[in-house]
Amino acid sequence: MAHPDDAELWAGGTLALHAEHGVTVTIAVASHDPTRDAEATAGADILGAEIRSLPELTAETVADLMRHLRPEVVITHTTADAHPDHHNASRTVLAALPDVVINTGHPLRVYGCETYNGLTLDGTTQPQTIIDISDTYATKTQALHAHRSQPITDHFGPMAENLARLWGARIGTTYAEAFTPIPVLGRLPATHHL
Amino acid sequence: MAHPDDAELWAGGTLALHAEHGVTVTIAVASHDPTRDAEATAGADILGAEIRSLPELTAETVADLMRHLRPEVVITHTTADAHPDHHNASRTVLAALPDVVINTGHPLRVYGCETYNGLTLDGTTQPQTIIDISDTYATKTQALHAHRSQPITDHFGPMAENLARLWGARIGTTYAEAFTPIPVLGRLPATHHL
Amino acid sequence: MAHPDDAELWAGGTLALHAEHGVTVTIAVASHDPTRDAEATAGADILGAEIRSLPELTAETVADLMRHLRPEVVITHTTADAHPDHHNASRTVLAALPDVVINTGHPLRVYGCETYNGLTLDGTTQPQTIIDISDTYATKTQALHAHRSQPITDHFGPMAENLARLWGARIGTTYAEAFTPIPVLGRLPATHHL
Amino acid sequence: MAHPDDAELWAGGTLALHAEHGVTVTIAVASHDPTRDAEATAGADILGAEIRSLPELTAETVADLMRHLRPEVVITHTTADAHPDHHNASRTVLAALPDVVINTGHPLRVYGCETYNGLTLDGTTQPQTIIDISDTYATKTQALHAHRSQPITDHFGPMAENLARLWGARIGTTYAEAFTPIPVLGRLPATHHL
Amino acid sequence: MAHPDDAELWAGGTLALHAEHGVTVTIAVASHDPTRDAEATAGADILGAEIRSLPELTAETVADLMRHLRPEVVITHTTADAHPDHHNASRTVLAALPDVVINTGHPLRVYGCETYNGLTLDGTTQPQTIIDISDTYATKTQALHAHRSQPITDHFGPMAENLARLWGARIGTTYAEAFTPIPVLGRLPATHHL
Amino acid sequence: MAHPDDAELWAGGTLALHAEHGVTVTIAVASHDPTRDAEATAGADILGAEIRSLPELTAETVADLMRHLRPEVVITHTTADAHPDHHNASRTVLAALPDVVINTGHPLRVYGCETYNGLTLDGTTQPQTIIDISDTYATKTQALHAHRSQPITDHFGPMAENLARLWGARIGTTYAEAFTPIPVLGRLPATHHL
């Protein structure tokens, strides 16, 4: 992720949901300053995740981490994200992927997460993978507020609520988060039943 | 489905897979002639499904059947399908849906199935829901060949194999079938984990 | 519009805004039953609009009305709308347009309005024309609740609020409604300044 | 084609070009009134084509004509065309196709032609098949002006010139016309060399 | 803008129109050589704009300029532009935006301008914001011809005329220019009335 | 091309077909190691092509080669390719193009080739230019197997066969390869007849 609060903003409910089901969740983010790094750790704690602070977000540091962790799933930004830092983080993960996948078989699946108000440079986010986070929405909100130096109450909080309600409405629930599968060497995630 | 062999062609592996897992599978198709109706019944038997032969495919007959069966999932063609019979069958199901959904809460999810060589009038099929049918591919093929009056060996058999191999490659398996979720009163299927 | 409450649901804030600025607003809808027709009239009153109840929604009745009213702008559903009644209403207006436009020069502009949760059969609604309705959102909500026979509180009210907040966030305001321009004999609306 | 001047407007240069190379060109159009039918014949003469006036444009009349002519190529409107008559003509040809193709092997290729100012209901026309008509542009213009009852000088003439120049610029020539391949039982036209 | 004549080519009529209405128009472009820089100044003069020649086009120089000017609107290329210099200029502006917007609240709106013959790497330009430049087309043409070292008469002049006539036809006027809104921290431009 | 076996994988049948028709075919690829470079030469020999091993793939080395060879057609990857090396190679060719095209008039046409299983970051490959390679499929396969250090039998061979069969089915033949035209200074390839 590009910024210390991106994990909470775009995927916090989903990470908390997976953590609750016993999945090991690790959040990798570029180190910023001591204040924001501490906020990232606090937020990750609330989600039930471990933070990995990378000195720099490069294809090498990301590849090293993936080789070490061998994750089943990686969540990053999409290349169509309108925020340049998100775009660059996505490109960095994509650059690290092929070698790691060929050598370790991991990750099995990669997803790009939602962006500001469901908008990318190419238009609106196409909803493909929508996760019901009604059960972990309170946890997501709490983790988001751990980023005290950021304008959560005025800016990111209401945006996150709007989006969670929109995606929730699209699957007939209260709150949800949305993801887009990213092909890995030409492979997409399978669905197990309709 | 518009034609007696459509269920086998586009969704046979998926139907067999669900039937094997104990799901009740019903195939609704417009009655054609005694030969083709008998082939449809034979094909459905092989897939583990029950056939429902509708005298005519109208919004009313489809709505009546859905009200009676209360299916969790409905599979039909997509409105972008280049074959006009497929297009019309899809429009008929869409016309039947709103009232039935509002009154019975069913179906919960609706999918459009693949079309000829992954092509629609608007371009190529966008892969959103891809089901691994490697375990039921032999059953699908056997059911397809029950349609003896049709050019299966020369025409539909190779096409079905090509497509199953393509979609299989996209999820890293041998054979697969692909579906596109169709919004039902603004709701899409949820995904339960990444 | 296809249903008596469609005007309020998808365009109520925008209609009220135009009415407040002195624009004559007429809502044309197929007559349903006395209860719903009365609700439609009550809703239109609140928005500052006049209701035109058509005995049937056909290309002829719609063309006659447009020839009579010579509207500057027409708002209808989009052809990609997942609800079949909305799709049909849109096709009906499109069928009525060419002759009326060639003979009267009206309407000048035609827009398709938002659909359930921003979803069409082809994916998500692409936001092109987003109107700030923060000032008339209360009026929209009040008009929506005039449809007492409908599940407004449980179903349509929360959906309308979600959508209004989403589109609002996309233009940096509280509430908004979204529209897509529909080409009229190959002409789209012009923008007057950036 | 839906209207007597559609062939000239959207495909006149291409038809003349094929006629010049010895290809038999037949224009099928619904009979309108004696004036417009005579104009259609005059226009077709100039293009080097034969006119087939169908009493009505139905799947049956179109299928009969295709069974009789066994054309290599069929040009019609696209289903995304914003003009409802064009949309309906396209749907009629699509409805006639499958049986004729299965029984006669013809047509081999089907194309949808350009629409008003390159705009469809889904957005702009995607240029896939662009034909240089610089050599037959004068013929196209002359044939278009054979439709004396129509607003050619004021309306359709300048539009046709604009479009021909736009498509010409896209292939580095003076004038061109654009077409979109329509899949026929899942088959698209092949390209013979790059 | 990437090249000294880009402002005139893609947005000259729109810039002149805004200048005529009293809007302050500044054109920022990377310094090339004395000849082309002088042409850029001459072109800007004709449009009623001021030129800002940046020694280099980097996120820093662009951010500094935006912090200083606090523009209401920024026009740049789109990231889908097929010309790599245009693509890079667009990426540079996008990289400069977030910090400046967060700190100064400006620019309020960002647009990508048209590209060669309405074509991007992803297909044709989708027309969202089309400005009637019939009144300033002569000014645009005159400013374009100030770039004497460039192949205006043979190459860019006819292309600009073709495009202006195409976009003009799409809004029912003689000449126009087209733009695509680019989301700024998830916000798009609002429309004030239909 | 980014990797020594990319030419065979994505375009081998098409290159062999053109070579058979007397077209001079040159494959430019970044030098890897002696083993893979030798495999690339062996593969090119089988296809009837000459290999040009570039010490590095930069805009300069690519531009120099194009200035020297003045090719009619250039085939590269697409910018939407999910493999970052393919994306970068495509960007490099795009960066080299404008100057070379303006100065030499070559290449006349540029195509992006297919990617893993027909999938890009933006969804599925849109089929625009499909070449029948049934006559040279054996040659393609043989050339592919010249890359002995690569997992051809297990991985790339079956993928290439799947894709060739899919694209073949889409044009009614056995095997095919697919390409997307890339605009060159706003120009796309023309089609000579329908």
mmCIF file with all atom_site columns, C-alpha atoms in Angstrom, chain D residues 31-150:
data_model
loop_
_atom_site.group_PDB
_atom_site.id
_atom_site.type_symbol
_atom_site.label_atom_id
_atom_site.label_alt_id
_atom_site.label_comp_id
_atom_site.label_asym_id
_atom_site.label_entity_id
_atom_site.label_seq_id
_atom_site.pdbx_PDB_ins_code
_atom_site.Cartn_x
_atom_site.Cartn_y
_atom_site.Cartn_z
_atom_site.occupancy
_atom_site.B_iso_or_equiv
_atom_site.pdbx_formal_charge
_atom_site.auth_seq_id
_atom_site.auth_comp_id
_atom_site.auth_asym_id
_atom_site.auth_atom_id
_atom_site.pdbx_PDB_model_num
ATOM 1   C CA . SER D 1 31  ? -40.111 0.445   -49.735 1.00 0.00 ? 31  SER D CA 1
ATOM 2   C CA . HIS D 1 32  ? -41.239 3.923   -48.652 1.00 0.00 ? 32  HIS D CA 1
ATOM 3   C CA . ASP D 1 33  ? -43.183 6.026   -51.151 1.00 0.00 ? 33  ASP D CA 1
ATOM 4   C CA . PRO D 1 34  ? -42.781 6.344   -54.945 1.00 0.00 ? 34  PRO D CA 1
ATOM 5   C CA . THR D 1 35  ? -40.637 9.485   -54.664 1.00 0.00 ? 35  THR D CA 1
ATOM 6   C CA . ARG D 1 36  ? -38.180 8.040   -52.200 1.00 0.00 ? 36  ARG D CA 1
ATOM 7   C CA . ASP D 1 37  ? -38.135 4.651   -53.910 1.00 0.00 ? 37  ASP D CA 1
ATOM 8   C CA . ALA D 1 38  ? -37.203 6.383   -57.187 1.00 0.00 ? 38  ALA D CA 1
ATOM 9   C CA . GLU D 1 39  ? -34.472 8.334   -55.416 1.00 0.00 ? 39  GLU D CA 1
ATOM 10  C CA . ALA D 1 40  ? -33.123 5.094   -53.947 1.00 0.00 ? 40  ALA D CA 1
ATOM 11  C CA . THR D 1 41  ? -32.971 3.577   -57.443 1.00 0.00 ? 41  THR D CA 1
ATOM 12  C CA . ALA D 1 42  ? -31.233 6.648   -58.832 1.00 0.00 ? 42  ALA D CA 1
ATOM 13  C CA . GLY D 1 43  ? -28.707 6.626   -55.995 1.00 0.00 ? 43  GLY D CA 1
ATOM 14  C CA . ALA D 1 44  ? -28.019 2.912   -56.399 1.00 0.00 ? 44  ALA D CA 1
ATOM 15  C CA . ASP D 1 45  ? -27.465 3.407   -60.143 1.00 0.00 ? 45  ASP D CA 1
ATOM 16  C CA . ILE D 1 46  ? -24.795 6.009   -59.467 1.00 0.00 ? 46  ILE D CA 1
ATOM 17  C CA . LEU D 1 47  ? -23.044 3.700   -57.000 1.00 0.00 ? 47  LEU D CA 1
ATOM 18  C CA . GLY D 1 48  ? -23.138 0.830   -59.507 1.00 0.00 ? 48  GLY D CA 1
ATOM 19  C CA . ALA D 1 49  ? -25.513 -1.160  -57.324 1.00 0.00 ? 49  ALA D CA 1
ATOM 20  C CA . GLU D 1 50  ? -28.873 -2.819  -57.812 1.00 0.00 ? 50  GLU D CA 1
ATOM 21  C CA . ILE D 1 51  ? -31.760 -1.891  -55.525 1.00 0.00 ? 51  ILE D CA 1
ATOM 22  C CA . ARG D 1 52  ? -34.022 -4.489  -53.895 1.00 0.00 ? 52  ARG D CA 1
ATOM 23  C CA . SER D 1 53  ? -37.100 -2.853  -52.503 1.00 0.00 ? 53  SER D CA 1
ATOM 24  C CA . LEU D 1 54  ? -38.645 -5.023  -49.797 1.00 0.00 ? 54  LEU D CA 1
ATOM 25  C CA . PRO D 1 55  ? -42.359 -4.456  -49.095 1.00 0.00 ? 55  PRO D CA 1
ATOM 26  C CA . GLU D 1 56  ? -41.504 -4.747  -45.417 1.00 0.00 ? 56  GLU D CA 1
ATOM 27  C CA . LEU D 1 57  ? -38.290 -5.282  -43.503 1.00 0.00 ? 57  LEU D CA 1
ATOM 28  C CA . THR D 1 58  ? -38.922 -8.476  -41.522 1.00 0.00 ? 58  THR D CA 1
ATOM 29  C CA . ALA D 1 59  ? -36.710 -11.405 -40.568 1.00 0.00 ? 59  ALA D CA 1
ATOM 30  C CA . GLU D 1 60  ? -38.558 -13.427 -43.216 1.00 0.00 ? 60  GLU D CA 1
ATOM 31  C CA . THR D 1 61  ? -38.132 -11.003 -46.125 1.00 0.00 ? 61  THR D CA 1
ATOM 32  C CA . VAL D 1 62  ? -34.486 -10.456 -45.237 1.00 0.00 ? 62  VAL D CA 1
ATOM 33  C CA . ALA D 1 63  ? -33.851 -14.202 -44.874 1.00 0.00 ? 63  ALA D CA 1
ATOM 34  C CA . ASP D 1 64  ? -35.533 -14.908 -48.214 1.00 0.00 ? 64  ASP D CA 1
ATOM 35  C CA . LEU D 1 65  ? -33.375 -12.325 -49.937 1.00 0.00 ? 65  LEU D CA 1
ATOM 36  C CA . MET D 1 66  ? -30.166 -13.654 -48.385 1.00 0.00 ? 66  MET D CA 1
ATOM 37  C CA . ARG D 1 67  ? -31.122 -17.237 -49.305 1.00 0.00 ? 67  ARG D CA 1
ATOM 38  C CA . HIS D 1 68  ? -31.635 -16.094 -52.869 1.00 0.00 ? 68  HIS D CA 1
ATOM 39  C CA . LEU D 1 69  ? -28.562 -13.834 -53.238 1.00 0.00 ? 69  LEU D CA 1
ATOM 40  C CA . ARG D 1 70  ? -26.103 -15.776 -51.054 1.00 0.00 ? 70  ARG D CA 1
ATOM 41  C CA . PRO D 1 71  ? -24.015 -12.675 -50.432 1.00 0.00 ? 71  PRO D CA 1
ATOM 42  C CA . GLU D 1 72  ? -20.389 -12.909 -49.345 1.00 0.00 ? 72  GLU D CA 1
ATOM 43  C CA . VAL D 1 73  ? -20.771 -9.758  -47.234 1.00 0.00 ? 73  VAL D CA 1
ATOM 44  C CA . VAL D 1 74  ? -23.780 -8.095  -45.598 1.00 0.00 ? 74  VAL D CA 1
ATOM 45  C CA . ILE D 1 75  ? -23.677 -4.501  -44.338 1.00 0.00 ? 75  ILE D CA 1
ATOM 46  C CA . THR D 1 76  ? -26.353 -3.305  -41.943 1.00 0.00 ? 76  THR D CA 1
ATOM 47  C CA . HIS D 1 77  ? -26.715 -0.895  -39.031 1.00 0.00 ? 77  HIS D CA 1
ATOM 48  C CA . THR D 1 78  ? -25.429 -1.712  -35.543 1.00 0.00 ? 78  THR D CA 1
ATOM 49  C CA . THR D 1 79  ? -27.658 -2.587  -32.599 1.00 0.00 ? 79  THR D CA 1
ATOM 50  C CA . ALA D 1 80  ? -26.068 0.274   -30.649 1.00 0.00 ? 80  ALA D CA 1
ATOM 51  C CA . ASP D 1 81  ? -27.194 2.834   -33.236 1.00 0.00 ? 81  ASP D CA 1
ATOM 52  C CA . ALA D 1 82  ? -29.065 5.663   -31.523 1.00 0.00 ? 82  ALA D CA 1
ATOM 53  C CA . HIS D 1 83  ? -31.693 5.885   -34.275 1.00 0.00 ? 83  HIS D CA 1
ATOM 54  C CA . PRO D 1 84  ? -34.479 3.409   -33.439 1.00 0.00 ? 84  PRO D CA 1
ATOM 55  C CA . ASP D 1 85  ? -35.140 2.545   -37.101 1.00 0.00 ? 85  ASP D CA 1
ATOM 56  C CA . HIS D 1 86  ? -31.463 1.662   -37.516 1.00 0.00 ? 86  HIS D CA 1
ATOM 57  C CA . HIS D 1 87  ? -31.581 -0.386  -34.312 1.00 0.00 ? 87  HIS D CA 1
ATOM 58  C CA . ASN D 1 88  ? -34.643 -2.274  -35.525 1.00 0.00 ? 88  ASN D CA 1
ATOM 59  C CA . ALA D 1 89  ? -33.184 -2.920  -38.981 1.00 0.00 ? 89  ALA D CA 1
ATOM 60  C CA . SER D 1 90  ? -30.064 -4.322  -37.337 1.00 0.00 ? 90  SER D CA 1
ATOM 61  C CA . ARG D 1 91  ? -32.100 -6.582  -35.037 1.00 0.00 ? 91  ARG D CA 1
ATOM 62  C CA . THR D 1 92  ? -34.102 -7.788  -38.056 1.00 0.00 ? 92  THR D CA 1
ATOM 63  C CA . VAL D 1 93  ? -30.958 -8.778  -39.964 1.00 0.00 ? 93  VAL D CA 1
ATOM 64  C CA . LEU D 1 94  ? -29.530 -10.480 -36.857 1.00 0.00 ? 94  LEU D CA 1
ATOM 65  C CA . ALA D 1 95  ? -32.772 -12.450 -36.445 1.00 0.00 ? 95  ALA D CA 1
ATOM 66  C CA . ALA D 1 96  ? -32.588 -13.613 -40.064 1.00 0.00 ? 96  ALA D CA 1
ATOM 67  C CA . LEU D 1 97  ? -28.931 -14.626 -39.975 1.00 0.00 ? 97  LEU D CA 1
ATOM 68  C CA . PRO D 1 98  ? -28.472 -17.885 -38.013 1.00 0.00 ? 98  PRO D CA 1
ATOM 69  C CA . ASP D 1 99  ? -30.795 -20.086 -40.087 1.00 0.00 ? 99  ASP D CA 1
ATOM 70  C CA . VAL D 1 100 ? -29.534 -18.694 -43.386 1.00 0.00 ? 100 VAL D CA 1
ATOM 71  C CA . VAL D 1 101 ? -25.887 -19.083 -42.379 1.00 0.00 ? 101 VAL D CA 1
ATOM 72  C CA . ILE D 1 102 ? -26.391 -22.653 -41.164 1.00 0.00 ? 102 ILE D CA 1
ATOM 73  C CA . ASN D 1 103 ? -28.300 -23.637 -44.316 1.00 0.00 ? 103 ASN D CA 1
ATOM 74  C CA . THR D 1 104 ? -26.380 -21.794 -47.054 1.00 0.00 ? 104 THR D CA 1
ATOM 75  C CA . GLY D 1 105 ? -23.030 -20.876 -45.535 1.00 0.00 ? 105 GLY D CA 1
ATOM 76  C CA . HIS D 1 106 ? -23.715 -17.262 -46.521 1.00 0.00 ? 106 HIS D CA 1
ATOM 77  C CA . PRO D 1 107 ? -23.041 -14.456 -45.739 1.00 0.00 ? 107 PRO D CA 1
ATOM 78  C CA . LEU D 1 108 ? -19.412 -15.015 -44.766 1.00 0.00 ? 108 LEU D CA 1
ATOM 79  C CA . ARG D 1 109 ? -19.000 -11.642 -43.129 1.00 0.00 ? 109 ARG D CA 1
ATOM 80  C CA . VAL D 1 110 ? -21.384 -9.081  -41.612 1.00 0.00 ? 110 VAL D CA 1
ATOM 81  C CA . TYR D 1 111 ? -20.577 -5.460  -40.810 1.00 0.00 ? 111 TYR D CA 1
ATOM 82  C CA . GLY D 1 112 ? -22.394 -2.705  -38.975 1.00 0.00 ? 112 GLY D CA 1
ATOM 83  C CA . CYS D 1 113 ? -21.926 0.728   -40.504 1.00 0.00 ? 113 CYS D CA 1
ATOM 84  C CA . GLU D 1 114 ? -21.210 4.085   -38.962 1.00 0.00 ? 114 GLU D CA 1
ATOM 85  C CA . THR D 1 115 ? -23.935 6.097   -37.345 1.00 0.00 ? 115 THR D CA 1
ATOM 86  C CA . TYR D 1 116 ? -24.686 9.807   -36.821 1.00 0.00 ? 116 TYR D CA 1
ATOM 87  C CA . ASN D 1 117 ? -21.397 11.614  -36.131 1.00 0.00 ? 117 ASN D CA 1
ATOM 88  C CA . GLY D 1 118 ? -19.720 8.467   -34.939 1.00 0.00 ? 118 GLY D CA 1
ATOM 89  C CA . LEU D 1 119 ? -21.962 8.225   -31.889 1.00 0.00 ? 119 LEU D CA 1
ATOM 90  C CA . THR D 1 120 ? -23.911 5.278   -30.582 1.00 0.00 ? 120 THR D CA 1
ATOM 91  C CA . LEU D 1 121 ? -25.995 4.879   -27.448 1.00 0.00 ? 121 LEU D CA 1
ATOM 92  C CA . ASP D 1 122 ? -22.935 3.356   -25.771 1.00 0.00 ? 122 ASP D CA 1
ATOM 93  C CA . GLY D 1 123 ? -20.528 6.132   -26.741 1.00 0.00 ? 123 GLY D CA 1
ATOM 94  C CA . THR D 1 124 ? -18.325 6.660   -29.753 1.00 0.00 ? 124 THR D CA 1
ATOM 95  C CA . THR D 1 125 ? -17.926 4.185   -32.588 1.00 0.00 ? 125 THR D CA 1
ATOM 96  C CA . GLN D 1 126 ? -14.783 2.068   -32.156 1.00 0.00 ? 126 GLN D CA 1
ATOM 97  C CA . PRO D 1 127 ? -12.925 2.125   -35.472 1.00 0.00 ? 127 PRO D CA 1
ATOM 98  C CA . GLN D 1 128 ? -12.057 -1.412  -36.574 1.00 0.00 ? 128 GLN D CA 1
ATOM 99  C CA . THR D 1 129 ? -12.550 -1.546  -40.320 1.00 0.00 ? 129 THR D CA 1
ATOM 100 C CA . ILE D 1 130 ? -11.830 1.706   -42.110 1.00 0.00 ? 130 ILE D CA 1
ATOM 101 C CA . ILE D 1 131 ? -12.016 1.811   -45.913 1.00 0.00 ? 131 ILE D CA 1
ATOM 102 C CA . ASP D 1 132 ? -10.243 4.470   -47.999 1.00 0.00 ? 132 ASP D CA 1
ATOM 103 C CA . ILE D 1 133 ? -12.945 5.983   -50.248 1.00 0.00 ? 133 ILE D CA 1
ATOM 104 C CA . SER D 1 134 ? -10.930 8.887   -51.650 1.00 0.00 ? 134 SER D CA 1
ATOM 105 C CA . ASP D 1 135 ? -11.338 7.455   -55.166 1.00 0.00 ? 135 ASP D CA 1
ATOM 106 C CA . THR D 1 136 ? -15.114 7.078   -54.908 1.00 0.00 ? 136 THR D CA 1
ATOM 107 C CA . TYR D 1 137 ? -15.973 10.002  -52.654 1.00 0.00 ? 137 TYR D CA 1
ATOM 108 C CA . ALA D 1 138 ? -17.271 12.052  -55.599 1.00 0.00 ? 138 ALA D CA 1
ATOM 109 C CA . THR D 1 139 ? -19.530 9.144   -56.582 1.00 0.00 ? 139 THR D CA 1
ATOM 110 C CA . LYS D 1 140 ? -20.824 8.829   -53.037 1.00 0.00 ? 140 LYS D CA 1
ATOM 111 C CA . THR D 1 141 ? -21.618 12.543  -52.917 1.00 0.00 ? 141 THR D CA 1
ATOM 112 C CA . GLN D 1 142 ? -23.372 12.429  -56.288 1.00 0.00 ? 142 GLN D CA 1
ATOM 113 C CA . ALA D 1 143 ? -25.471 9.438   -55.203 1.00 0.00 ? 143 ALA D CA 1
ATOM 114 C CA . LEU D 1 144 ? -26.356 11.147  -51.941 1.00 0.00 ? 144 LEU D CA 1
ATOM 115 C CA . HIS D 1 145 ? -27.656 14.160  -53.853 1.00 0.00 ? 145 HIS D CA 1
ATOM 116 C CA . ALA D 1 146 ? -29.970 11.877  -55.842 1.00 0.00 ? 146 ALA D CA 1
ATOM 117 C CA . HIS D 1 147 ? -32.129 11.910  -52.705 1.00 0.00 ? 147 HIS D CA 1
ATOM 118 C CA . ARG D 1 148 ? -33.603 15.288  -53.644 1.00 0.00 ? 148 ARG D CA 1
ATOM 119 C CA . SER D 1 149 ? -36.520 15.092  -51.227 1.00 0.00 ? 149 SER D CA 1
ATOM 120 C CA . GLN D 1 150 ? -34.114 14.878  -48.307 1.00 0.00 ? 150 GLN D CA 1
#
